[in-house]
XYZ file of C-alpha atoms in Angstrom:
504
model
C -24.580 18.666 35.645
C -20.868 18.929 36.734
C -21.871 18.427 40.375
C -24.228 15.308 39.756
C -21.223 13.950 37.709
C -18.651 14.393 40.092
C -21.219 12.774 43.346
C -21.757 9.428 41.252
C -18.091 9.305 40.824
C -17.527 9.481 44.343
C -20.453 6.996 44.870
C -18.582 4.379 42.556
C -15.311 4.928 44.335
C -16.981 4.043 47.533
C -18.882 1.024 45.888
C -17.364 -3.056 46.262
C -20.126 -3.777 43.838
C -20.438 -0.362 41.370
C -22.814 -1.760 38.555
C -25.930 0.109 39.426
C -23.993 3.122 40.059
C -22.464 2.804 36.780
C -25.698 2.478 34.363
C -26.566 5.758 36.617
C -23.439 7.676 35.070
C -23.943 6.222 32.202
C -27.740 7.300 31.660
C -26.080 10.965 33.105
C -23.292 11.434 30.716
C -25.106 10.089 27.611
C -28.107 12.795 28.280
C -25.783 15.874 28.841
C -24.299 17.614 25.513
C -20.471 16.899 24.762
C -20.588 20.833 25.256
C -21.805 20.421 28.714
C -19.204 17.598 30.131
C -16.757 19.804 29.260
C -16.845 21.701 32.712
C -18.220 18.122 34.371
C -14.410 15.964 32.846
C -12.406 18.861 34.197
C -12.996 18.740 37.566
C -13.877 14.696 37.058
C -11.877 11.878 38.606
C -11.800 9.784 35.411
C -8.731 7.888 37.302
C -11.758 6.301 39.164
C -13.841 4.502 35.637
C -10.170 3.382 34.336
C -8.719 2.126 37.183
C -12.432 -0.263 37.394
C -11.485 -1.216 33.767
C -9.258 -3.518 35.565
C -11.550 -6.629 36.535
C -12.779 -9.587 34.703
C -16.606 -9.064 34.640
C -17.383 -7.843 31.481
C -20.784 -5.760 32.204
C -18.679 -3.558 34.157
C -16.143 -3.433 31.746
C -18.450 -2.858 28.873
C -19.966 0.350 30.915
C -16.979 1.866 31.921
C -15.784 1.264 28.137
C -19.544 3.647 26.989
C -18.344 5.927 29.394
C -15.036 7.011 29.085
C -15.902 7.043 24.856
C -18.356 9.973 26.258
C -16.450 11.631 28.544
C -13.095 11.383 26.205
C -15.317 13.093 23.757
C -15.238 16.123 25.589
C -11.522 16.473 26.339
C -9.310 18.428 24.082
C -6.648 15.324 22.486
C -3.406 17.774 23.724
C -5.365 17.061 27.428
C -6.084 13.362 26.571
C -2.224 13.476 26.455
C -0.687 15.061 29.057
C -3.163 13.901 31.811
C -4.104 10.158 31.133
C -1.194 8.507 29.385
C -0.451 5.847 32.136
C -4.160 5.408 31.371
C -3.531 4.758 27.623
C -0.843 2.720 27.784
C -2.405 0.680 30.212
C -5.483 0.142 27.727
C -3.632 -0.920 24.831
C -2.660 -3.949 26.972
C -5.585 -4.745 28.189
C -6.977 -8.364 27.594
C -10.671 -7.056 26.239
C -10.525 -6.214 22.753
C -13.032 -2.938 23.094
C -10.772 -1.183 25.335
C -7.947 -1.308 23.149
C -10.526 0.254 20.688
C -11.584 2.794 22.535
C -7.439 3.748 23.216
C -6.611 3.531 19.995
C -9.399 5.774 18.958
C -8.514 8.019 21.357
C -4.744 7.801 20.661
C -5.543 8.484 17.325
C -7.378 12.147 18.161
C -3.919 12.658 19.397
C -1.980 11.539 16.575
C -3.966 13.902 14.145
C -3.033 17.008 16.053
C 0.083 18.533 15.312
C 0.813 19.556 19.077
C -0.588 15.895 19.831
C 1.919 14.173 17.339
C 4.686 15.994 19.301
C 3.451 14.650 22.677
C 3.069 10.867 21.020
C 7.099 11.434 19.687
C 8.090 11.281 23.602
C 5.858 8.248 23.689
C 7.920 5.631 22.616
C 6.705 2.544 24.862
C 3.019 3.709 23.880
C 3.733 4.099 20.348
C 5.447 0.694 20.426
C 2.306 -0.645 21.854
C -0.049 0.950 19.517
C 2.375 -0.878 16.582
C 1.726 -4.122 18.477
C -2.113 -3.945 18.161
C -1.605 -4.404 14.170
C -1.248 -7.966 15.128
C -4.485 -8.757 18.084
C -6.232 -10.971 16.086
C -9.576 -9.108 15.961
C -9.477 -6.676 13.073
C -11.173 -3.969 15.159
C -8.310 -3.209 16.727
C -5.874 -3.524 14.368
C -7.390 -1.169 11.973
C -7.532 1.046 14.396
C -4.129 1.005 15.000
C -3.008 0.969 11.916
C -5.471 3.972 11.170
C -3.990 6.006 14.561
C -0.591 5.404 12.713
C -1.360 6.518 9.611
C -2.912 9.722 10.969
C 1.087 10.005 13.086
C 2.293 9.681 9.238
C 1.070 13.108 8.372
C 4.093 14.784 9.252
C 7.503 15.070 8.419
C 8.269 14.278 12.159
C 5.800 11.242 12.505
C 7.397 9.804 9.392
C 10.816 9.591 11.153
C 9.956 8.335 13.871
C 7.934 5.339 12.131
C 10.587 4.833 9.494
C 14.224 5.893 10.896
C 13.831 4.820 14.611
C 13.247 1.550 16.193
C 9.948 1.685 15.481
C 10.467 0.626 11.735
C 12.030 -2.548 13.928
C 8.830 -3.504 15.706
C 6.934 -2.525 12.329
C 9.226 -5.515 11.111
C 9.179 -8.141 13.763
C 5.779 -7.471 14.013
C 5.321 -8.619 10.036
C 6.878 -12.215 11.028
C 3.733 -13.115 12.975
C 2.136 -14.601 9.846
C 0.969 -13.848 6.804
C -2.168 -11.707 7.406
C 0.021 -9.607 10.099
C 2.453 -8.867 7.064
C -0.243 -8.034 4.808
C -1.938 -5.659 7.407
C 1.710 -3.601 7.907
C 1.784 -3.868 3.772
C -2.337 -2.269 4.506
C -0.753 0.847 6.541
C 2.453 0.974 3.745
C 0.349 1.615 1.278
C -2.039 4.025 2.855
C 0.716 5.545 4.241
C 2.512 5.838 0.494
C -0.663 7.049 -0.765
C -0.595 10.621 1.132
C 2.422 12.179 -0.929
C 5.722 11.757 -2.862
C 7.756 12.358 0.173
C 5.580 9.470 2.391
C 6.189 7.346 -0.755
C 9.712 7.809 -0.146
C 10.060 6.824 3.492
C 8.390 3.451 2.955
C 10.581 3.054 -0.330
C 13.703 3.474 2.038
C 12.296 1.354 4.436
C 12.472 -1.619 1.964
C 8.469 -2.553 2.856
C 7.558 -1.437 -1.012
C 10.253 -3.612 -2.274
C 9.338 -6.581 -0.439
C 5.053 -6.101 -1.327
C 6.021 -6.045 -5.103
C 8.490 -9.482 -4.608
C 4.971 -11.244 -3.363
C 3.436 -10.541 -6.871
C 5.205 -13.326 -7.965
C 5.366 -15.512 -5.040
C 4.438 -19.108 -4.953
C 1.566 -18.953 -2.356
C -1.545 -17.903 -4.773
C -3.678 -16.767 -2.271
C -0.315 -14.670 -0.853
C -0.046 -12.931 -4.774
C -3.820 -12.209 -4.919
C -3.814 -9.871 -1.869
C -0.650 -8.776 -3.069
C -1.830 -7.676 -6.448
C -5.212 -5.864 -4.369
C -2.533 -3.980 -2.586
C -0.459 -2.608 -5.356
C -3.787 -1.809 -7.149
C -4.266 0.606 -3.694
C -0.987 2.054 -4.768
C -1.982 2.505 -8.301
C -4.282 5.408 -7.607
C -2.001 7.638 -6.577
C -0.098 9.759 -9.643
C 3.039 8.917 -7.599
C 2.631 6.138 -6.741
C 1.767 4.744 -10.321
C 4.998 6.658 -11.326
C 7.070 4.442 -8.739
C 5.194 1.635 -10.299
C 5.927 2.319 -13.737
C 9.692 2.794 -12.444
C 9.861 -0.416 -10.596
C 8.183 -2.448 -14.095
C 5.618 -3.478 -12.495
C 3.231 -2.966 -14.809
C 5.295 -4.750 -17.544
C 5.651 -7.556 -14.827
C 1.678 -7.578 -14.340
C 0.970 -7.968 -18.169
C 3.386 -10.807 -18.155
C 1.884 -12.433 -15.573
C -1.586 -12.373 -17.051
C 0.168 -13.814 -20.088
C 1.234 -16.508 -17.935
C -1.992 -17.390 -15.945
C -3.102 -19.188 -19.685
C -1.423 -22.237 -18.384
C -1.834 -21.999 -14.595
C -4.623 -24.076 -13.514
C -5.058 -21.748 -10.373
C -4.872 -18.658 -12.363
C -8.616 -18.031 -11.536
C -7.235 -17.044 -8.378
C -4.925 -14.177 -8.636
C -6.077 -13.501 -12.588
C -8.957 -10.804 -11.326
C -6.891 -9.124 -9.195
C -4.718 -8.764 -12.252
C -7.329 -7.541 -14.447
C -8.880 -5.529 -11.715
C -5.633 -3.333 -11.053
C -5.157 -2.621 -15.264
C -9.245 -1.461 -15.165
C -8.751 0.590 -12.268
C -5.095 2.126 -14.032
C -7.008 2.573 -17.281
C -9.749 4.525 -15.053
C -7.809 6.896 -13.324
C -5.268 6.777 -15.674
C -6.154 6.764 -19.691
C -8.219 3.523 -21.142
C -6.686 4.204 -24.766
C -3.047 4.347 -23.332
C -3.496 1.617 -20.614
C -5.208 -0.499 -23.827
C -2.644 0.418 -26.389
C 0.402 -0.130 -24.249
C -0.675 -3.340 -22.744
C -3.232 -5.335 -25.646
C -3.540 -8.573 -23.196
C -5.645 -6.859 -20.654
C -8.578 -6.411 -22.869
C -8.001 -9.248 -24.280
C -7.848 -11.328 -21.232
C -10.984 -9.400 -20.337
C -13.428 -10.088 -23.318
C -12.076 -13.975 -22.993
C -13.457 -13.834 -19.476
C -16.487 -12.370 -20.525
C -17.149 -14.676 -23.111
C -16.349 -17.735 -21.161
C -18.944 -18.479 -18.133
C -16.821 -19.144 -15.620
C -18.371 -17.530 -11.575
C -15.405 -16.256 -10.661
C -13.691 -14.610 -14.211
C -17.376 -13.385 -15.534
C -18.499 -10.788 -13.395
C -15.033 -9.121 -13.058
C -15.154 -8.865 -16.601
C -18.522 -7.569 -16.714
C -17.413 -5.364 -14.394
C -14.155 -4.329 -15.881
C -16.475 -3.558 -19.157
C -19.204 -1.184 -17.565
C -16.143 0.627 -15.595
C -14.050 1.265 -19.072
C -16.737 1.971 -21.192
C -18.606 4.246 -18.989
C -16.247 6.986 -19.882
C -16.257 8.361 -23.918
C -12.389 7.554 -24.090
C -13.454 3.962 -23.359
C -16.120 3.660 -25.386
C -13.850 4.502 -28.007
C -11.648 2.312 -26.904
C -13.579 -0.888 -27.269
C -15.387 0.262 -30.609
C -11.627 0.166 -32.396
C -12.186 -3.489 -31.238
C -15.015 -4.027 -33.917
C -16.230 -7.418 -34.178
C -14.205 -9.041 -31.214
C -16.693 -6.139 -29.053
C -19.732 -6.667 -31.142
C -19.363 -10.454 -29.997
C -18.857 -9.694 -26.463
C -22.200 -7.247 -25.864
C -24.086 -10.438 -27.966
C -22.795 -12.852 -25.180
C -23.548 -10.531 -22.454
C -27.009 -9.777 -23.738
C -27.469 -13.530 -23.970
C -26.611 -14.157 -20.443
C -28.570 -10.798 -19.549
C -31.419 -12.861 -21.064
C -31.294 -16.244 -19.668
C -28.103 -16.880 -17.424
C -28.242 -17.301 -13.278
C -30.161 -13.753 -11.925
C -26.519 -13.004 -9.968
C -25.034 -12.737 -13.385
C -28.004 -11.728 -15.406
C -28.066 -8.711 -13.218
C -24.280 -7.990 -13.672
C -24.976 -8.106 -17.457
C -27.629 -5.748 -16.857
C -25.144 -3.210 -14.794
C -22.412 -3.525 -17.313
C -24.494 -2.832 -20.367
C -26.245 0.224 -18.485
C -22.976 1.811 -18.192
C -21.598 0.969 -21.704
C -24.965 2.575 -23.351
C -24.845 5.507 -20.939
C -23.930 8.943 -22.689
C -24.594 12.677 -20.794
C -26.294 15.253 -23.189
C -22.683 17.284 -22.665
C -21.176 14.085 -24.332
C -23.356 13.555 -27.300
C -21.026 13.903 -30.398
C -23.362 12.328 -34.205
C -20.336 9.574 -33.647
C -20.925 9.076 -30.328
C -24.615 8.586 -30.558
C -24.575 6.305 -33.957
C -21.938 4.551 -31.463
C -24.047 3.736 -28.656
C -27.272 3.173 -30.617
C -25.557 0.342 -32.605
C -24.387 -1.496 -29.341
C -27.649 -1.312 -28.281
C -28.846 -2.787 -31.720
C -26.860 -5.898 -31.398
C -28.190 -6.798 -28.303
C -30.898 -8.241 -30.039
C -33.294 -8.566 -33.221
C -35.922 -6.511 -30.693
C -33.989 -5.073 -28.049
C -36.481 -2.621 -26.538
C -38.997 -5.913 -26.501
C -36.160 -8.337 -24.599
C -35.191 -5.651 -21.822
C -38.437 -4.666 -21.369
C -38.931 -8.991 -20.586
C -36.539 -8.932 -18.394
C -37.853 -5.676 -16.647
C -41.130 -7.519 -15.994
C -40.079 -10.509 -14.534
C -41.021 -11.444 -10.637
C -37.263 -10.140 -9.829
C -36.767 -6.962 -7.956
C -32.910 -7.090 -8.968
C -34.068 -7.374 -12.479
C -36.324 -5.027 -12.912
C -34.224 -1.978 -11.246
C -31.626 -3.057 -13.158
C -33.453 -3.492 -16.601
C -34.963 0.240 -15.877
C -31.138 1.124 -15.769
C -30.722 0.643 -19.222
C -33.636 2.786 -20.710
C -32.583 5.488 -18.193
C -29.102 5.161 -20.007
C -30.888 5.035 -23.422
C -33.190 7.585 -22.231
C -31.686 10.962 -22.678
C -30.470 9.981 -25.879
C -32.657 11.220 -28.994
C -32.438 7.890 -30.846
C -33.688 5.821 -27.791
C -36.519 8.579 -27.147
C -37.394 8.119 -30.344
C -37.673 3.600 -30.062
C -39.259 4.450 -26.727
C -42.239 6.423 -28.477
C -41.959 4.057 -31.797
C -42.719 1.363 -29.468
C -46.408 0.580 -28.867
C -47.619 1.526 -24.961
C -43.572 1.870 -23.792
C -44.701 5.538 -22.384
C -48.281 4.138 -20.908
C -46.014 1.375 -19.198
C -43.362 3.890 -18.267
C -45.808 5.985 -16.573
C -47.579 3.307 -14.986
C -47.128 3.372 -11.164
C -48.587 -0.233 -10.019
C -45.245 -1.388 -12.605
C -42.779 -1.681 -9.575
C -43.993 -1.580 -6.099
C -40.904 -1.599 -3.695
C -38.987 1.954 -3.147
C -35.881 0.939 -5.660
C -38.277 -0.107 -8.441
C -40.274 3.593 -7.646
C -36.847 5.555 -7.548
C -35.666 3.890 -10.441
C -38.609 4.078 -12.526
C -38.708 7.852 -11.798
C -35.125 8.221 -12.517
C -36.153 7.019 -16.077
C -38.420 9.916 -15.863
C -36.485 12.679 -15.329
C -33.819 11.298 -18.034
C -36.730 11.668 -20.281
C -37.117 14.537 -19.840
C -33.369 15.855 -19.450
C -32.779 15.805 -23.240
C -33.576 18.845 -25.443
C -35.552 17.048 -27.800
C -38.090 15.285 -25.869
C -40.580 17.954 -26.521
C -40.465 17.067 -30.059
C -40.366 13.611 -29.788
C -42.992 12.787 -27.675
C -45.139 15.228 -28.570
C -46.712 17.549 -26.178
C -49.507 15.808 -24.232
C -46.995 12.807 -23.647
C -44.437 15.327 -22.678
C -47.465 17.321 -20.218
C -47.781 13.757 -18.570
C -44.208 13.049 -17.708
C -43.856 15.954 -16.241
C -46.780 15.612 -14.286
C -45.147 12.186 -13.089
C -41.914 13.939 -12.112
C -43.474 17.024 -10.099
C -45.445 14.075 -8.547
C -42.585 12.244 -7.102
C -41.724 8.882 -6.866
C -44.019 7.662 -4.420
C -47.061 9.472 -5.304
C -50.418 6.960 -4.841
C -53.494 8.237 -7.218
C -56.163 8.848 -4.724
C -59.648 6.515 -6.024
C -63.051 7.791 -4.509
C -65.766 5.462 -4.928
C -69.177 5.373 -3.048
C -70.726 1.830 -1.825
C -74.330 1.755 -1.722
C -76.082 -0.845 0.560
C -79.418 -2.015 0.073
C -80.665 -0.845 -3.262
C -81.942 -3.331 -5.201
């Protein structure tokens, strides 16, 4: 294929009008193996498809663009470097948007390559360039450049060159474009702080930390919200909740939820707030995050309490997150009535509130009722069994309502909740109680689409995870449900029937 390669190339260098000849290489490169251009891009004149990147019709620049991303492929990144960098820099300047993609991506190959990262250090003008692209207005390319300098983080050596050489300089002048620029250099700070203590460091000394946690308490709102989603980023790092802690911020955060109760635009920034304490009580410790700072569950049963579209489902959210793990469902029990009063207003809503929300409710109260064999504890099980009591006078009858409804969403998600239910003896034991719950269960014209199959036979085999379904449902029910599961999801009974014409 090497030859065929190299004859079309010559073909398109002696072409005024190459088009044609480039859908040919095109259709040739895309049907040989990256293996096999190997030995075809060694010999190749790739000088030939870049140099006809330069030209304002865009079908040629769109093909030469597929190309190079399949002949790059096949190039070792320390090559990519030494032989086409006057290539590469040209492309990051190039007025079309995809080319400076398709460098980037390429640069960044480089950049993750510890012989590469040493070749990109004697790059300054490129690396410059590549720092530039963080503010192109498409957000294709500047993710791309912001991941290809990211990836130069990675070492000790790419991290001084970023952050104690010029480069932090055109990191910085690059920021005063406008605000989204800023926040996209904040995007690579924190992704960059994220890797390790020591990367933490550098962007501490570089001040860019610093001046992210001064926006949480800026005056543009929409300015603090993405501020507050970045340091939330930073937040799930150990160290970087440690710098956190050091700086106050999360002191500073619980005082500014305090605050948004008399901020008419508070429904702005105040998820964002709540979000980043669920997330720290997540990867962190609920009962701690709880203890230590009371106003975030607080805040967070008053949103879930009060209907409002934006505050509700972040609550909801923030609910089925915490109490999906035993140390928050512990959490919220110590609560007692102030909880009880919550899962009644949810279950309300679950009931008859918009199907956006109804379905949230759903989700949330799935998770809070969920509990793994390896976590059933007597307390733990009395625990969940008496949320799911309050839901209503006849819960098992109002879920199943809701799971019967002409609403995809509604159904998976009302299946959700007997598969969390489901593994637990006291809900095997209101699922047989209940007259025709099994028949329905097993049932397979209840639920046509795929989700409504897979989740109905998820339901299934949570039945029949628990050690005591045997003895609860007795053996011919237990015979059938496992004649459902070893069916599959998407098994169709097969009906004979023979038509007779004629007789009378």
């Amino acid at each position: 294929m090497a030859a065929p390669i190299q004859s079309l190339l010559n073909e398109i260098c002696a072409s005024e009008d190459p088009i044609e000849e480039l859908k040919t290489l095109r259709t040739a490169v895309f049907s040989t193996p990256v293996s096999g251009l190997r030995q075809a891009v060694s010999g190749a004149r790739l000088e030939i498809i870049f140099g006809l990147l330069n030209t304002n019709d865009k079908e040629q620049i769109e093909l030469c663009v597929e190309i190079l991303s399949r002949f790059l492929q096949a190039l070792e990144p320390i090559q990519l470097a030494q032989n086409y960098k006057t290539a590469l820099q040209s492309g990051l300047s190039h007025p079309d948007d995809s080319v400076k993609v398709l460098t980037l991506t390429q640069i960044g190959r480089v950049a993750a390559q510890a012989d590469g990262v040493t070749q990109m250090l004697n790059s300054t003008e490129i690396l410059c360039d590549v720092i530039q692209c963080i503010s192109v207005e498409r957000i294709a390319v500047a993710k791309e450049a912001i991941a290809t300098l990211s990836k130069l983080s990675n070492t000790k050596a790419g991290l001084d060159a970023l952050f104690r050489s010029d480069l932090l300089n055109k990191l910085k002048d690059v920021m005063l474009t406008n605000d989204i620029i800023r926040y996209r250099v904040y995007e690579l700070i924190v992704e960059v702080s994220s890797v390790s203590p020591v990367s933490l460091g550098y962007c501490a000394n570089s001040s860019l930390i610093s001046q992210l946690l001064e926006e949480l308490t800026g005056d543009d709102i929409l300015v603090r919200a993405t501020a507050i989603e970045m340091v939330t980023s930073l937040a799930q790092s150990q160290h970087g909740r440690q710098y956190l802690a050091q700086q106050g911020i999360m002191d500073k955060i619980s005082n500014m939820i305090i605050a948004a109760e008399s901020d008419a635009f508070s429904s702005l920034y105040l998820p964002g707030l709540v979000k980043f304490f669920g997330s720290l009580a997540i990867v962190d410790s609920p009962q701690q995050v709880c203890e230590k700072y009371p106003v975030f569950l607080e805040v967070v049963f008053s949103m879930a309490m009060n209907l409002d579209p934006t505050l509700t489902p972040v609550a909801l959210d923030t609910l089925g997150v915490l109490g999906g793990t035993v140390e928050g469902k512990q959490v919220l029990h110590k609560t007692g009535e102030k909880f009880t009063s919550v899962l009644k207003r949810i279950s309300k809503v679950a009931s008859d509130g918009a199907t956006e929300l109804r379905v949230r409710c759903l989700e949330a109260l799935a998770q809070l009722l969920t509990l793994p064999a390896e976590q059933q504890t007597d307390d733990l099980l009395l625990l969940t069994e008496s949320w799911f009591n309050c839901l209503s006078s006849q819960p098992m009858a109002m879920i199943r309502n809701i799971s019967t409804q002409p609403f995809p969403e509604l159904h998976c998600s009302a299946l959700r909740i007997f598969t969390a239910i489901g593994c637990q003896p006291w809900g095997q034991q209101l699922m047989m109680d209940t007259p025709g719950f099994l028949e329905w269960v097993m049932d397979r014209s209840v639920g046509t689409g795929k989700e409504a199959k897979d989740c109905k036979f998820e339901l299934v085999g949570a039945l029949l995870s628990s050690s005591s379904a045997q003895q609860i449902f007795g053996a011919h029910n237990y015979l059938k449900l496992k004649t459902y599961l070893n069916e599959g999801p998407y098994y169709i009974n097969a009906v004979s029937s023979v038509t007779t014409e004629g007789a009378d």
